[in-house]
mmCIF file of C-alpha atoms and ligand atoms in Angstrom:
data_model
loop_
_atom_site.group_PDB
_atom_site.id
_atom_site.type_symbol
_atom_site.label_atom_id
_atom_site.label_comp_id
_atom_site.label_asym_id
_atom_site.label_seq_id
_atom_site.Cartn_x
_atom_site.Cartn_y
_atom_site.Cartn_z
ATOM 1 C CA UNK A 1 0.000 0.000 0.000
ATOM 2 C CA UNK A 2 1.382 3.534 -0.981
ATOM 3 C CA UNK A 3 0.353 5.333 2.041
ATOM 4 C CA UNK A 4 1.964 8.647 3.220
ATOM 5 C CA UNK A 5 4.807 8.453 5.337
ATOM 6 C CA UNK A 6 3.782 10.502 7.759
ATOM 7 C CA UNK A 7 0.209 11.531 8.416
ATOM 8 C CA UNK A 8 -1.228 14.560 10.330
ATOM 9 C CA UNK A 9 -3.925 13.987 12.989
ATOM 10 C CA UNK A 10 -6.504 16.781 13.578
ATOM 11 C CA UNK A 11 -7.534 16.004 16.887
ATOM 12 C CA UNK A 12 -11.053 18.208 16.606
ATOM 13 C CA UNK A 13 -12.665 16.278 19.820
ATOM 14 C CA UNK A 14 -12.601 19.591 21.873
ATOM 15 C CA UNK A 15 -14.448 21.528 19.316
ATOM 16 C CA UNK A 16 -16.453 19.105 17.131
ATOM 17 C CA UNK A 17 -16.918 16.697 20.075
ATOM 18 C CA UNK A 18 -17.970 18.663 22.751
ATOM 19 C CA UNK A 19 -20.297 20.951 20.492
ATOM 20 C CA UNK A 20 -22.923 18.582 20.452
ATOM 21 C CA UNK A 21 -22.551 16.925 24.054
ATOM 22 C CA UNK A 22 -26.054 17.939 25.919
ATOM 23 C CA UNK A 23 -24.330 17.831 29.125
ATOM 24 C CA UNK A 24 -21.815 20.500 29.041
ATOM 25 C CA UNK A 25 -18.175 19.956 30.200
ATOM 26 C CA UNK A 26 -16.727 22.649 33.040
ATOM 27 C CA UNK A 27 -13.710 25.307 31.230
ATOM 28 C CA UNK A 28 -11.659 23.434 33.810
ATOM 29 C CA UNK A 29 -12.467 19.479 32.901
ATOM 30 C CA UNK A 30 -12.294 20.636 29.373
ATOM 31 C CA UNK A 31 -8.774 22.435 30.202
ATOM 32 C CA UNK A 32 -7.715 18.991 32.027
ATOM 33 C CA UNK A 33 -8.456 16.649 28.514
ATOM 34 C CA UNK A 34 -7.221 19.259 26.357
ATOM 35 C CA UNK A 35 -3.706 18.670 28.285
ATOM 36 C CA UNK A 36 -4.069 14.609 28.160
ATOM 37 C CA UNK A 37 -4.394 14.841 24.211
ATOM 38 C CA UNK A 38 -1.670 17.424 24.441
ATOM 39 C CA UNK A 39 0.602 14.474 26.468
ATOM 40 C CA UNK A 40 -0.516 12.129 23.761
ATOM 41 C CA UNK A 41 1.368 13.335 21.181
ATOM 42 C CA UNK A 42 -1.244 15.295 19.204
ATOM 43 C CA UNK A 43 0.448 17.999 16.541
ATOM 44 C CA UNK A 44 -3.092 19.510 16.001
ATOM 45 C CA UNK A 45 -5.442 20.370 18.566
ATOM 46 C CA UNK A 46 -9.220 22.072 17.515
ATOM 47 C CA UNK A 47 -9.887 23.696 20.563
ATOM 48 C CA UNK A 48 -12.900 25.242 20.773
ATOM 49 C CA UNK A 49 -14.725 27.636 18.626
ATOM 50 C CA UNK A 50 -15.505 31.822 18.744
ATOM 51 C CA UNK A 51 -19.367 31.055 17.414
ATOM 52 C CA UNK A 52 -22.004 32.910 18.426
ATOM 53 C CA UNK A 53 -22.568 31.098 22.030
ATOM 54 C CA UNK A 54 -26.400 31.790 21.626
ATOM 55 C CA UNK A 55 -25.660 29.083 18.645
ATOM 56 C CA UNK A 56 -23.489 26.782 20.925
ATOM 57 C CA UNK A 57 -24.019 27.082 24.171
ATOM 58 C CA UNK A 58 -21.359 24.329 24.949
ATOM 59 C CA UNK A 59 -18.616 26.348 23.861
ATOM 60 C CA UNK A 60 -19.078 29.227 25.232
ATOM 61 C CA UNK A 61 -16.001 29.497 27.179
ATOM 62 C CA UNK A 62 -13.477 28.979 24.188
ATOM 63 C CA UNK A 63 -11.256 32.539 25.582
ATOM 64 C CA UNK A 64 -10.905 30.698 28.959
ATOM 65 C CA UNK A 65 -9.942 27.654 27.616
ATOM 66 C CA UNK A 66 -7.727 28.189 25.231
ATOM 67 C CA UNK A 67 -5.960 30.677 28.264
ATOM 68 C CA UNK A 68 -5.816 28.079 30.330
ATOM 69 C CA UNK A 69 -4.785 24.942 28.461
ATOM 70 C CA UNK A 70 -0.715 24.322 28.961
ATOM 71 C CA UNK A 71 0.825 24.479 25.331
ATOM 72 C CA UNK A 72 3.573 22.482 24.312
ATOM 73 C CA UNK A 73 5.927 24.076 21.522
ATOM 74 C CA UNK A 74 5.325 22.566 18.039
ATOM 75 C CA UNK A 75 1.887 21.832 18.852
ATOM 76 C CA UNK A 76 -1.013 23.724 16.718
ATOM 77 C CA UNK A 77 -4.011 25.004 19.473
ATOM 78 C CA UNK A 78 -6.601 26.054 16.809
ATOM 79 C CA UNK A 79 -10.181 27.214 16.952
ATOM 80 C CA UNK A 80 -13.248 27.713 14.937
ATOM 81 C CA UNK A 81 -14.170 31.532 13.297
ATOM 82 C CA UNK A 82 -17.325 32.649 12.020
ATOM 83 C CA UNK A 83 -16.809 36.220 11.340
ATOM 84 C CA UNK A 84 -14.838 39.312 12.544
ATOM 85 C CA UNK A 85 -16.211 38.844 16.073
ATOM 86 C CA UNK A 86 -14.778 35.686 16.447
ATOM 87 C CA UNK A 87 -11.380 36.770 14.716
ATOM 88 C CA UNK A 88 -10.922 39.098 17.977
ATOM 89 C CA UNK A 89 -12.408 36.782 20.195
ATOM 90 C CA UNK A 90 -9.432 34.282 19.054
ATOM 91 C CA UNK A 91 -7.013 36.964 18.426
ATOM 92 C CA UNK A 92 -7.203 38.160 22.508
ATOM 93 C CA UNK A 93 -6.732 34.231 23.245
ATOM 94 C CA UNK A 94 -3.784 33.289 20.835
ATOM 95 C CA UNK A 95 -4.774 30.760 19.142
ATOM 96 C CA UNK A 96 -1.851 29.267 16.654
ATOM 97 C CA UNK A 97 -4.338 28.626 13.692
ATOM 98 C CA UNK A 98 -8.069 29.887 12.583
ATOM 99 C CA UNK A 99 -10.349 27.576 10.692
ATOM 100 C CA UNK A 100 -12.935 29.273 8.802
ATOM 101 C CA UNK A 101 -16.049 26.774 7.974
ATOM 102 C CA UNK A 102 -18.922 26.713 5.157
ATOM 103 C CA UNK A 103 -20.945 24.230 3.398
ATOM 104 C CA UNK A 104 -21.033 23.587 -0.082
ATOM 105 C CA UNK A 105 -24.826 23.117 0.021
ATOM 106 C CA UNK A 106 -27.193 26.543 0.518
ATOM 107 C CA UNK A 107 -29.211 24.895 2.867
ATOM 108 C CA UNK A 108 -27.255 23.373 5.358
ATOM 109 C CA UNK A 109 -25.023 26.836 5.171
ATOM 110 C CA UNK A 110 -28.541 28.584 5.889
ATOM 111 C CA UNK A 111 -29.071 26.823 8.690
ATOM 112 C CA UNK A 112 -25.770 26.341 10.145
ATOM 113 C CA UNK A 113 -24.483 29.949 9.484
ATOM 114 C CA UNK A 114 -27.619 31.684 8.585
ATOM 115 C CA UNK A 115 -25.932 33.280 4.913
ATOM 116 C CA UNK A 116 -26.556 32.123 1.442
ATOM 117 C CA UNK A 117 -23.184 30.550 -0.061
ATOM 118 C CA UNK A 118 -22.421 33.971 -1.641
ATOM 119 C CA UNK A 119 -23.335 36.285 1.612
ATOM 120 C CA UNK A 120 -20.792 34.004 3.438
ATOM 121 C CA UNK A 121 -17.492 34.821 1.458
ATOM 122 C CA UNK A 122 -17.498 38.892 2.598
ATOM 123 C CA UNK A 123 -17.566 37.544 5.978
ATOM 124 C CA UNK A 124 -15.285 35.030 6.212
ATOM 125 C CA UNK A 125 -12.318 37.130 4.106
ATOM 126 C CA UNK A 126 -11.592 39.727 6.350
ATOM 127 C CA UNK A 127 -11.481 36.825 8.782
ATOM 128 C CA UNK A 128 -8.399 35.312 6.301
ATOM 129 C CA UNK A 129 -7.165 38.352 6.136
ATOM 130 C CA UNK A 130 -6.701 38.953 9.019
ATOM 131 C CA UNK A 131 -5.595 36.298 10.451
ATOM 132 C CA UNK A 132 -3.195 36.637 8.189
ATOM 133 C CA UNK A 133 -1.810 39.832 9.374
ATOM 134 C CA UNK A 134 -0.967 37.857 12.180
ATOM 135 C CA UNK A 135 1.079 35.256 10.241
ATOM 136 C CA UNK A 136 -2.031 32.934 11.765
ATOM 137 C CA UNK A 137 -2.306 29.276 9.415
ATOM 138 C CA UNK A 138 -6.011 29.620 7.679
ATOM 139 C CA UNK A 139 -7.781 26.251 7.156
ATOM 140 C CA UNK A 140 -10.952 26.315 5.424
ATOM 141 C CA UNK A 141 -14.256 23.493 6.068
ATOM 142 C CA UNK A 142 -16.232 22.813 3.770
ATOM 143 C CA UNK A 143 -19.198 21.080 5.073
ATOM 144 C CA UNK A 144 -21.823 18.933 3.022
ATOM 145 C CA UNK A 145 -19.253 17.725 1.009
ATOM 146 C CA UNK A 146 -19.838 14.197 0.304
ATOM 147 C CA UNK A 147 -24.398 15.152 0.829
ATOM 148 C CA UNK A 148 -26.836 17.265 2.866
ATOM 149 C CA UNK A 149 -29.067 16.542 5.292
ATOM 150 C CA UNK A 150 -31.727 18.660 3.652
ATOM 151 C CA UNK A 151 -30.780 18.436 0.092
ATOM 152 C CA UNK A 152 -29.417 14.687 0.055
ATOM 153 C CA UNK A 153 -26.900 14.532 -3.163
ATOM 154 C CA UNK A 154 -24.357 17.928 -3.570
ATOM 155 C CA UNK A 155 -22.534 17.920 -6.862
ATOM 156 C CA UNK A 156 -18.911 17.605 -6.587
ATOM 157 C CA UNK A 157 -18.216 20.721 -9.045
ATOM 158 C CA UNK A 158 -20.184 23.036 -5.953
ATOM 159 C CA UNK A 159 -17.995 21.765 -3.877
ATOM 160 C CA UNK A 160 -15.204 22.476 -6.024
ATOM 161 C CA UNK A 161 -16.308 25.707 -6.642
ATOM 162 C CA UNK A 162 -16.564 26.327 -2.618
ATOM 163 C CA UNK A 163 -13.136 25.417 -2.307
ATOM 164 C CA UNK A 164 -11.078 27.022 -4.880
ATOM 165 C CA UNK A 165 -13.063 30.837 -4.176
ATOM 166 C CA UNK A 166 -11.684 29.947 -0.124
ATOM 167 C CA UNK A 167 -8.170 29.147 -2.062
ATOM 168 C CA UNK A 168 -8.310 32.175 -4.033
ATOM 169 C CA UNK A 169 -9.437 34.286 -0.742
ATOM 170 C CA UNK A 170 -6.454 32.727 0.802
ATOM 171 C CA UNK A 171 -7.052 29.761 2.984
ATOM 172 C CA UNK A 172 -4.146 27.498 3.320
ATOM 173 C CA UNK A 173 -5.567 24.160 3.753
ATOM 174 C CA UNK A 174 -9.730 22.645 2.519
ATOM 175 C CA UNK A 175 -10.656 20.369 4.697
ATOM 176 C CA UNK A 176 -13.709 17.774 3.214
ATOM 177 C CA UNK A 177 -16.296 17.495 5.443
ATOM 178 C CA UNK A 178 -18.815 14.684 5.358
ATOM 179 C CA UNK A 179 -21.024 16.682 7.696
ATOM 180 C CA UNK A 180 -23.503 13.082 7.935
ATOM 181 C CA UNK A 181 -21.484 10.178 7.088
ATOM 182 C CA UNK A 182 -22.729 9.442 4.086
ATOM 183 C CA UNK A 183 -20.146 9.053 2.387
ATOM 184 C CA UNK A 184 -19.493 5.321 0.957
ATOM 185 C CA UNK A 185 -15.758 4.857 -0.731
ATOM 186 C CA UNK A 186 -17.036 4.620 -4.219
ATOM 187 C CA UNK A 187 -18.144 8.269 -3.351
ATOM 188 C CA UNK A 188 -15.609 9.058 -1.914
ATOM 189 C CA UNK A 189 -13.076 8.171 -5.033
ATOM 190 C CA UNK A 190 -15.541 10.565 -7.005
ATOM 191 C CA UNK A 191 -15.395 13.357 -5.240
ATOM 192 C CA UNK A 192 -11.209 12.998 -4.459
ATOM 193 C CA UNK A 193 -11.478 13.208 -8.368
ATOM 194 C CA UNK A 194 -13.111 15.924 -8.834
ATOM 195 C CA UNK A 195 -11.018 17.825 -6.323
ATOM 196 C CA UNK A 196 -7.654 16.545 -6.910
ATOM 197 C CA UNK A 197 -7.915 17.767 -10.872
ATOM 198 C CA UNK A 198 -8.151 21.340 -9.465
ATOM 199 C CA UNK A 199 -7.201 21.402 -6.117
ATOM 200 C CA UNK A 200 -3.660 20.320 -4.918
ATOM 201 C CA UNK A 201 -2.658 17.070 -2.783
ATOM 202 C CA UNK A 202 -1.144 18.530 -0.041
ATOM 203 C CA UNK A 203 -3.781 21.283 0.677
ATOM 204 C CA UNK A 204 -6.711 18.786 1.119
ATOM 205 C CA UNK A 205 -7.441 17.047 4.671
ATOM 206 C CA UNK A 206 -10.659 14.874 4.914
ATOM 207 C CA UNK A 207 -12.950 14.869 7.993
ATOM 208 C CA UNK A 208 -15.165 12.230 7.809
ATOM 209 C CA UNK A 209 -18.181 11.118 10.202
ATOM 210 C CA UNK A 210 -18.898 8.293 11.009
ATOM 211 C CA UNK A 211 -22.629 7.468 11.242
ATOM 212 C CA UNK A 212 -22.547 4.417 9.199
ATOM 213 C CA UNK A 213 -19.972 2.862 9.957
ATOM 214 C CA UNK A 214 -17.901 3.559 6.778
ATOM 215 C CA UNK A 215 -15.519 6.796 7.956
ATOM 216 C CA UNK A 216 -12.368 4.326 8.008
ATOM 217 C CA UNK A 217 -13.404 2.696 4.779
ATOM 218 C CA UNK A 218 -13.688 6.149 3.098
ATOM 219 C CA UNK A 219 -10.245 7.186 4.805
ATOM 220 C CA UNK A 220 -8.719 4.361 3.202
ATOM 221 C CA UNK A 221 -9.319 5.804 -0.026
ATOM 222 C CA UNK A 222 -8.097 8.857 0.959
ATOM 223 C CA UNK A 223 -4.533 7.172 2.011
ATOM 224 C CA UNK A 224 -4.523 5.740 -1.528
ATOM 225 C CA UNK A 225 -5.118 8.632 -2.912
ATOM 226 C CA UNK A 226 -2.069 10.249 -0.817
ATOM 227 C CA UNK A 227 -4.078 12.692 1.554
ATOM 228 C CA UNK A 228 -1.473 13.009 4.625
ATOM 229 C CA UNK A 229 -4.388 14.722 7.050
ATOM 230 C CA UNK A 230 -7.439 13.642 8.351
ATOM 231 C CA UNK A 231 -9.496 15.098 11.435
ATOM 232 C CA UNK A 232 -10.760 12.789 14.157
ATOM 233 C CA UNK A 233 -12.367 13.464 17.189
ATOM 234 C CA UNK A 234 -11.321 10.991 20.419
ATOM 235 C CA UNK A 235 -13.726 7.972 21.352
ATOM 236 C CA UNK A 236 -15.695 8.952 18.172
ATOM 237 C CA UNK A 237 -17.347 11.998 19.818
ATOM 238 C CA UNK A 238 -18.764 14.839 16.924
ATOM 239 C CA UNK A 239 -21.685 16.333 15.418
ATOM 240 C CA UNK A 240 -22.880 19.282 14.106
ATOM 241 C CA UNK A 241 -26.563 20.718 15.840
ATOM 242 C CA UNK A 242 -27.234 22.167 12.468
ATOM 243 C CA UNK A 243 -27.282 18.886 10.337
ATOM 244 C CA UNK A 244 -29.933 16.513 12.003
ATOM 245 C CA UNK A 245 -28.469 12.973 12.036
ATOM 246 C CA UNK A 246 -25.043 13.768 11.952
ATOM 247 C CA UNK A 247 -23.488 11.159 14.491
ATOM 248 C CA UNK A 248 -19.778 11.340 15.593
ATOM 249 C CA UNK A 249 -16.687 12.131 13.723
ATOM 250 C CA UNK A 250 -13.753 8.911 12.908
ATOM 251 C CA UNK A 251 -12.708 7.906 16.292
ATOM 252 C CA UNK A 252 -9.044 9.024 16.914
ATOM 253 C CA UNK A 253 -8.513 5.864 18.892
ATOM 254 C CA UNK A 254 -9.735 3.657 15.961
ATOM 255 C CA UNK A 255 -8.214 5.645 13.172
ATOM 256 C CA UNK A 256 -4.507 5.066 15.062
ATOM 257 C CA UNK A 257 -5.145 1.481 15.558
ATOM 258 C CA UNK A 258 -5.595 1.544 11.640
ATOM 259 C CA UNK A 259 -1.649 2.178 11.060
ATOM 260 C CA UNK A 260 -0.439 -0.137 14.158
ATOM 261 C CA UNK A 261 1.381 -2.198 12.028
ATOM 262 C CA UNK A 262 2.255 0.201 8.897
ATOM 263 C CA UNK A 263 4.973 2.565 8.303
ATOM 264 C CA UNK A 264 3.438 5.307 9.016
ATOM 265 C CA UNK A 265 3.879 7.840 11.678
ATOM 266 C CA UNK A 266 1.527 9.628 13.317
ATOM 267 C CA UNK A 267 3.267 11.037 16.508
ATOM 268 C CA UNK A 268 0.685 9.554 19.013
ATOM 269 C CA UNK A 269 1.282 7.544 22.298
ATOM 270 C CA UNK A 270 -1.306 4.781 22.099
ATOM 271 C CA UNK A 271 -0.653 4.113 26.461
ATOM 272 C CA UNK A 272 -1.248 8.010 26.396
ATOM 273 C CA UNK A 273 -3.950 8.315 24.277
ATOM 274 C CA UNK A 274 -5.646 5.210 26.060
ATOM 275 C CA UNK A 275 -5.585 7.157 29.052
ATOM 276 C CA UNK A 276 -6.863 10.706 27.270
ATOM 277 C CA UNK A 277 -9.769 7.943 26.259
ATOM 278 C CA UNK A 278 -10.680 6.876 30.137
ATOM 279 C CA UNK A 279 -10.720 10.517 31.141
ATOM 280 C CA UNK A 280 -12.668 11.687 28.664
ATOM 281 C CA UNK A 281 -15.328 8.953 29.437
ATOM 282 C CA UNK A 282 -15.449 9.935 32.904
ATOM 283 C CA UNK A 283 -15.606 13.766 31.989
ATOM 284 C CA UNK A 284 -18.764 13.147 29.483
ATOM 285 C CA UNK A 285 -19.895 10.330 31.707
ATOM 286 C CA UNK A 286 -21.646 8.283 28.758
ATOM 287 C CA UNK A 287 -20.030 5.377 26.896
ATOM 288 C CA UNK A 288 -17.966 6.870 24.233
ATOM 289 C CA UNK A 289 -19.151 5.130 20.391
ATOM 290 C CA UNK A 290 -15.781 4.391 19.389
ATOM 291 C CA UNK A 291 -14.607 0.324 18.896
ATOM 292 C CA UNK A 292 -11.498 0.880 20.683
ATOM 293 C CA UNK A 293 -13.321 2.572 23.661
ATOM 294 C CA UNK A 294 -15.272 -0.218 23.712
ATOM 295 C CA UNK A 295 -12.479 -3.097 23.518
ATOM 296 C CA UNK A 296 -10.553 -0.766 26.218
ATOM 297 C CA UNK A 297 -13.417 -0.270 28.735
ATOM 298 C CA UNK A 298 -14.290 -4.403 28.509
ATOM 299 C CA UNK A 299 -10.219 -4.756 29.688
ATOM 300 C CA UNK A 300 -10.087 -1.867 32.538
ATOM 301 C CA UNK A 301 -8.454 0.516 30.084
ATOM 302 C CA UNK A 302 -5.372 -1.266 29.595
ATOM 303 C CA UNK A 303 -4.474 -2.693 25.609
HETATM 304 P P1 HMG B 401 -26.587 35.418 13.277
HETATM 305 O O1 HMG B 401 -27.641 35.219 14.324
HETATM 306 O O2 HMG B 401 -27.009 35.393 11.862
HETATM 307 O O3 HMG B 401 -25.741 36.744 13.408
HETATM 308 O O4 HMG B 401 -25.462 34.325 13.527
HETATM 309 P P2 HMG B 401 -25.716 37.938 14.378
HETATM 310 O O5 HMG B 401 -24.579 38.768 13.909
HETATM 311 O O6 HMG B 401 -27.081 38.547 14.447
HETATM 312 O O7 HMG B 401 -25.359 37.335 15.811
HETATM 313 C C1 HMG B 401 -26.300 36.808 16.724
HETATM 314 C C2 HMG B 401 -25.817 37.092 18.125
HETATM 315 O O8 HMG B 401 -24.561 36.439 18.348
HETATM 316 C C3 HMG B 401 -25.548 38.562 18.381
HETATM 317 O O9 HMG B 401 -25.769 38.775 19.756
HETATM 318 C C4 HMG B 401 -24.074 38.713 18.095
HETATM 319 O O10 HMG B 401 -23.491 39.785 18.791
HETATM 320 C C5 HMG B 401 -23.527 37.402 18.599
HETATM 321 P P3 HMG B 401 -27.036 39.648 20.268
HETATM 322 O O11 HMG B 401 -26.906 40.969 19.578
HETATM 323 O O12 HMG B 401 -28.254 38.857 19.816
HETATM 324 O O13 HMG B 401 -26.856 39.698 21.761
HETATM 325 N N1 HMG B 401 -22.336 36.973 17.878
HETATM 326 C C6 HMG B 401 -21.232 36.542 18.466
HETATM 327 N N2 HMG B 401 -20.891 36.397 19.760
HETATM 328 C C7 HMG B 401 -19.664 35.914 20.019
HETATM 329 N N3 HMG B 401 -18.782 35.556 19.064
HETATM 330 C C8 HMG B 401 -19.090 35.681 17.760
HETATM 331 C C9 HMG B 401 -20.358 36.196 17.427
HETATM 332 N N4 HMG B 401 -20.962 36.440 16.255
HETATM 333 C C10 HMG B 401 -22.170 36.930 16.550
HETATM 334 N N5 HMG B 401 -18.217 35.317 16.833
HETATM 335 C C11 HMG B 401 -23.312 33.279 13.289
HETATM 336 C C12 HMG B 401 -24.370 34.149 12.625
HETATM 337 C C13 HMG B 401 -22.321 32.866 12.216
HETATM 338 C C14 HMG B 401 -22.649 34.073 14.387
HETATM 339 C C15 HMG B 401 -24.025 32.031 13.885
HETATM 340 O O14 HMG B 401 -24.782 31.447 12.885
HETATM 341 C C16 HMG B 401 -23.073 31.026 14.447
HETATM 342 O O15 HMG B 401 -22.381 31.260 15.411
HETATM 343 N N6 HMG B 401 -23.051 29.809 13.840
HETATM 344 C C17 HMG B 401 -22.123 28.764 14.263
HETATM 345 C C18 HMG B 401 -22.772 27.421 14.142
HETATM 346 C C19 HMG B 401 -21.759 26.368 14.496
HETATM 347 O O16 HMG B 401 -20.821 26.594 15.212
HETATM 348 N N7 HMG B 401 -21.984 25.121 13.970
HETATM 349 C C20 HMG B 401 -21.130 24.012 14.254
HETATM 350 C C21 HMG B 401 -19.753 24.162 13.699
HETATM 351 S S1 HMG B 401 -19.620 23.784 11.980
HETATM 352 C C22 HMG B 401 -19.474 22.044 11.961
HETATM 353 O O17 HMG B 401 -19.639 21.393 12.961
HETATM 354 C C23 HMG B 401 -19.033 21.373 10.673
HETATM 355 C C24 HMG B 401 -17.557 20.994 10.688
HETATM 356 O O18 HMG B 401 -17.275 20.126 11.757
HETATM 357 C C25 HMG B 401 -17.195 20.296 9.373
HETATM 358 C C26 HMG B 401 -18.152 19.158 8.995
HETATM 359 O O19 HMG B 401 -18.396 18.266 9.826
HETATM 360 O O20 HMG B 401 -18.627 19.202 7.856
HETATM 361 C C27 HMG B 401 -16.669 22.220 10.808
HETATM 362 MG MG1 MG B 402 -17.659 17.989 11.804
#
């Protein structure tokens, strides 16, 4: 197999995990887990998110967390932008990189962001730029990638389209969201096409959910196809509020497992992560989806 050598892991737990946990973790239990996947070996970290907190309650503290998390040199802390707001918001906190997010379907954008496709590109480029003035990495989401929840199929050239404008407007990195998990591999290979004839290699990550069962199956395809960053979210936590039936993202835990015995690096402590896992299971205190979780709790949390 002609995987990447080395593979990034987006570690988005904090951010796409917690946003869509009912029972909302303390700043200082969110502080605490941040650190354990910090210890693990993480390179990327999505910490929270400067939304509107009338939209997500659950991250509403994103300033105080990402002032009181312990940051280890090397290691990216970034958060979540919607507009100018947020840009200050995460600005005042120092975060080390700003994802801006959209969909490439007008309905799910509607609802999750409350613009049309074309009201949300004034808005988010002041955010580029100026994040940019601050020598700040830019990675740009786009959502409903692989279908919406409200519009089912969304034509690969859209999403194209989505992508290259947030190039142009100077976004370093397009990460592929499939916002549902609907994505099935054969999908998956079509879209990667339609991208990869326009789009660059190296400045597409995937993040795929997981609500079928077929997240690892579709990263698989992305290895083959050479994409060297995928997001994850520990224990399989995720969701977005604004796409009904949107379960959890990859599991973190299951997606290292996958290169256990390949060449590849991914600069995580399994023992470390394994204990990241049990803490975050106490700290949510509900059984985490993911199959390693699962295997882990059934052996008191040792491999
Ligand atoms: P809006 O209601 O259209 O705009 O929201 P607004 O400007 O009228 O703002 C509403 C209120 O929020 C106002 O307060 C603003 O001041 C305040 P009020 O005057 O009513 O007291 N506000 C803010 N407060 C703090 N920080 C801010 C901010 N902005 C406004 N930055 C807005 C528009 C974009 C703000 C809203 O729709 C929003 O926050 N949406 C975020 C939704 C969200 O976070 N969804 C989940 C993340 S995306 C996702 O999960 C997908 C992803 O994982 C990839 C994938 O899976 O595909 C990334
Ligand atoms: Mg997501």
């Amino acid at each position: 197999m002609k995987w990447p050598a080395n593979i990034t892991l987006c570690e988005v737990g904090p951010r796409d995990g917690l946003q869509n946990e009912a029972a909302h973790l303390s700043t200082e239990e969110k502080i605490k887990w941040i650190d354990s996947l910090t210890d693990s070996g993480f390179s990327f970290i999505e910490v929270s998110s400067f939304v509107s907190p009338k939209w997500i309650p659950a991250l509403a503290d994103a300033e105080e967390v990402l002032k009181g998390i312990r940051r280890q040199p090397g290691v990216v802390y970034s958060a979540l932008v919607p507009n100018e707001r947020g840009l200050e918001r995460a600005l005042r906190a120092k975060v080390d990189a700003v994802a801006v997010f959209m969909s490439a379907s007008e309905s799910h954008n509607k609802s999750n962001i409350n613009k049309t496709i074309e009201e949300t590109f004034p808005v988010l480029r002041p955010v580029i730029d100026g994040a940019k003035q601050e020598n700040l990495p830019v990675r740009g989401y786009v959502s409903t990638v692989f279908g919406c929840p409200y519009e089912g199929e969304v034509d690969p050239n859209q999403v194209v389209k989505v992508a290259t404008k947030l190039l142009e407007d100077g976004v370093d990195e397009i990460s592929l969201g499939d916002t549902i998990g609907v994505s099935t591999p054969t999908k998956t290979a079509r879209v990667l096409e339609a991208v990869l004839k326009e789009i660059p290699l190296e400045k597409i990550a995937l993040h795929m959910h997981d609500t079928r069962g077929t997240a690892l199956a579709n990263i698989m395809v992305g290895l083959e196809y050479g994409i060297a960053r995928y997001d994850s979210a520990l224990g399989g936590l995720g969701g977005c509020p604004y796409a009904p039936g949107a379960a959890g993202n990859v599991a973190t835990d299951d997606l290292v497992y996958l290169f256990k015995d390949s060449n590849v690096e991914t600069g995580v402590n399994r023992d470390k992560m394994n204990a990241s896992l049990e803490l975050l299971e106490q700290l949510v205190k509900h059984t985490l989806p993911s199959h390693t979780s699962s295997y882990l709790r059934s052996r008191g949390w040792k491999e």
